[in-house]
Every structure is written in C-alpha cells, then in structure tokens.
XYZ file of C-alpha atoms in Angstrom:
118
model
C 6.158 40.063 174.138
C 3.131 42.124 172.791
C 1.221 42.386 174.753
C -2.348 40.406 174.617
C -4.769 43.443 175.565
C -4.699 47.063 175.044
C -5.804 49.302 177.798
C -7.998 52.637 177.507
C -4.402 54.344 178.138
C -3.114 52.374 174.426
C -3.173 54.447 171.802
C -1.112 53.395 167.819
C 0.013 56.394 165.766
C -0.466 56.708 162.271
C 1.348 53.883 161.402
C -0.348 51.487 163.580
C 2.233 51.310 166.611
C 0.917 51.347 169.756
C 2.203 53.939 172.469
C 1.932 55.151 175.823
C -0.598 57.446 175.019
C -1.404 58.379 179.461
C 2.628 59.703 179.568
C 3.674 59.662 175.477
C 7.158 59.887 174.341
C 8.478 62.670 172.222
C 11.456 61.804 170.066
C 11.551 66.283 170.077
C 12.091 66.582 173.164
C 14.413 64.205 174.455
C 15.719 62.410 171.219
C 15.227 58.492 170.111
C 17.933 57.903 173.091
C 15.151 56.073 175.231
C 12.545 55.887 172.243
C 11.394 59.539 173.229
C 11.647 59.316 177.144
C 13.867 61.440 179.079
C 15.717 58.028 180.713
C 15.676 54.235 180.676
C 13.597 54.205 183.585
C 10.634 55.548 181.934
C 11.112 53.917 178.576
C 11.243 50.536 180.697
C 7.874 51.305 182.536
C 6.187 53.418 180.357
C 7.075 51.713 177.474
C 7.893 48.331 177.819
C 5.528 47.678 180.818
C 2.779 49.564 180.065
C 2.000 48.769 176.150
C 4.205 46.233 175.636
C 3.933 43.513 178.130
C 7.485 42.645 179.559
C 7.805 42.114 183.482
C 10.190 44.316 184.927
C 12.812 43.959 187.327
C 14.690 47.205 188.906
C 16.467 48.499 192.079
C 15.609 51.846 194.496
C 18.676 52.417 197.397
C 19.703 48.720 196.988
C 16.197 46.761 196.969
C 15.418 44.802 193.871
C 11.400 45.439 192.243
C 9.994 43.303 190.376
C 6.542 43.726 188.537
C 4.681 41.354 186.506
C 2.362 41.727 183.512
C -0.296 39.472 183.154
C -3.808 40.079 180.744
C -5.952 41.708 183.216
C -3.292 43.096 185.789
C -0.359 43.834 187.195
C 1.102 42.961 190.422
C 4.503 43.849 192.050
C 5.556 40.845 193.258
C 8.408 37.541 193.887
C 11.787 37.475 192.388
C 9.986 34.169 190.897
C 7.069 36.185 190.061
C 5.030 33.735 191.915
C 3.849 35.391 194.280
C 1.776 38.935 193.995
C 2.005 41.301 196.971
C -0.372 43.912 195.744
C -2.040 44.109 192.338
C -3.296 46.785 190.166
C -6.330 46.966 187.050
C -3.239 47.911 184.825
C 0.474 48.748 184.395
C -0.271 52.329 184.418
C -2.447 52.026 187.456
C 0.513 50.221 189.201
C 2.650 52.842 187.680
C 0.357 55.738 189.571
C -0.620 54.019 192.523
C 1.811 51.834 193.804
C 4.221 53.028 196.778
C 7.503 52.085 197.965
C 8.426 53.914 201.473
C 5.420 56.284 201.283
C 6.411 57.090 197.546
C 4.427 56.797 194.383
C 6.188 54.627 191.629
C 5.994 57.437 189.259
C 6.816 60.208 191.710
C 10.422 58.148 192.086
C 10.846 57.062 188.680
C 13.606 58.964 187.902
C 15.610 57.067 191.038
C 15.176 53.823 189.903
C 18.365 52.001 189.292
C 19.041 48.974 187.010
C 15.216 49.023 185.386
C 15.074 46.202 182.815
C 12.692 44.519 181.177
C 12.521 40.279 181.517
C-alpha cells in the first residue's frame, strides 16, 4: 500500500522515491538488508508504517501490539484494527510519543520482536 498522504517528514530522493526524512535510511552505514536501517523493526516502523502506510503488528516481551495507519492519523488499536486506544497526528508522532510500559516506542524500538507490516 502506498500512503495517500505525504506528511511533512516524508521526503523524495532524486529518483522521486519517498523516504522518511526524520529517520533516514543510511545504506552506506547499515547496508541494504533492511533498506538502509539497522534492523527489521526500524525498517518496518520508519518506512513501511511511516512512509508507505502499512498497518503494523509487533510483540514486546510476549505482548502483542497493533498500529493502525490512516491517511489523517495513526493509532494504537486492538487486534481487529477496529478500536483505537490512542491516536496521534501521524505515524512519526506515534513512534516518537507512544508509551509502552512507561517507555517511548522510539526508545525501545530495537527491543521489539516479530515486527511485521500488515
């Protein structure tokens, strides 16, 4: 899925490809295995979710979490993506500010397990 809306943090490279300008990939540093990101969790959240507009599922210490992308906001929601528990202006706002067990998602991103775009 390609997102319907270009949020302010979405840039376009010389070839017109969209990328996350706030959390840019760096293929020279990290290689191409995860699209220029350190690991799968960062690629899925910073690119698949924040730029491409995919919903995301992941686990943290065995507990499942579901992130919903909508063209006008992003949300933490239930497994059916029907009930929004907490909403944010955009996916990067969610990544930077959603707290799980008192910690911001962006601060624990490397601890996430089974991170998958849906």
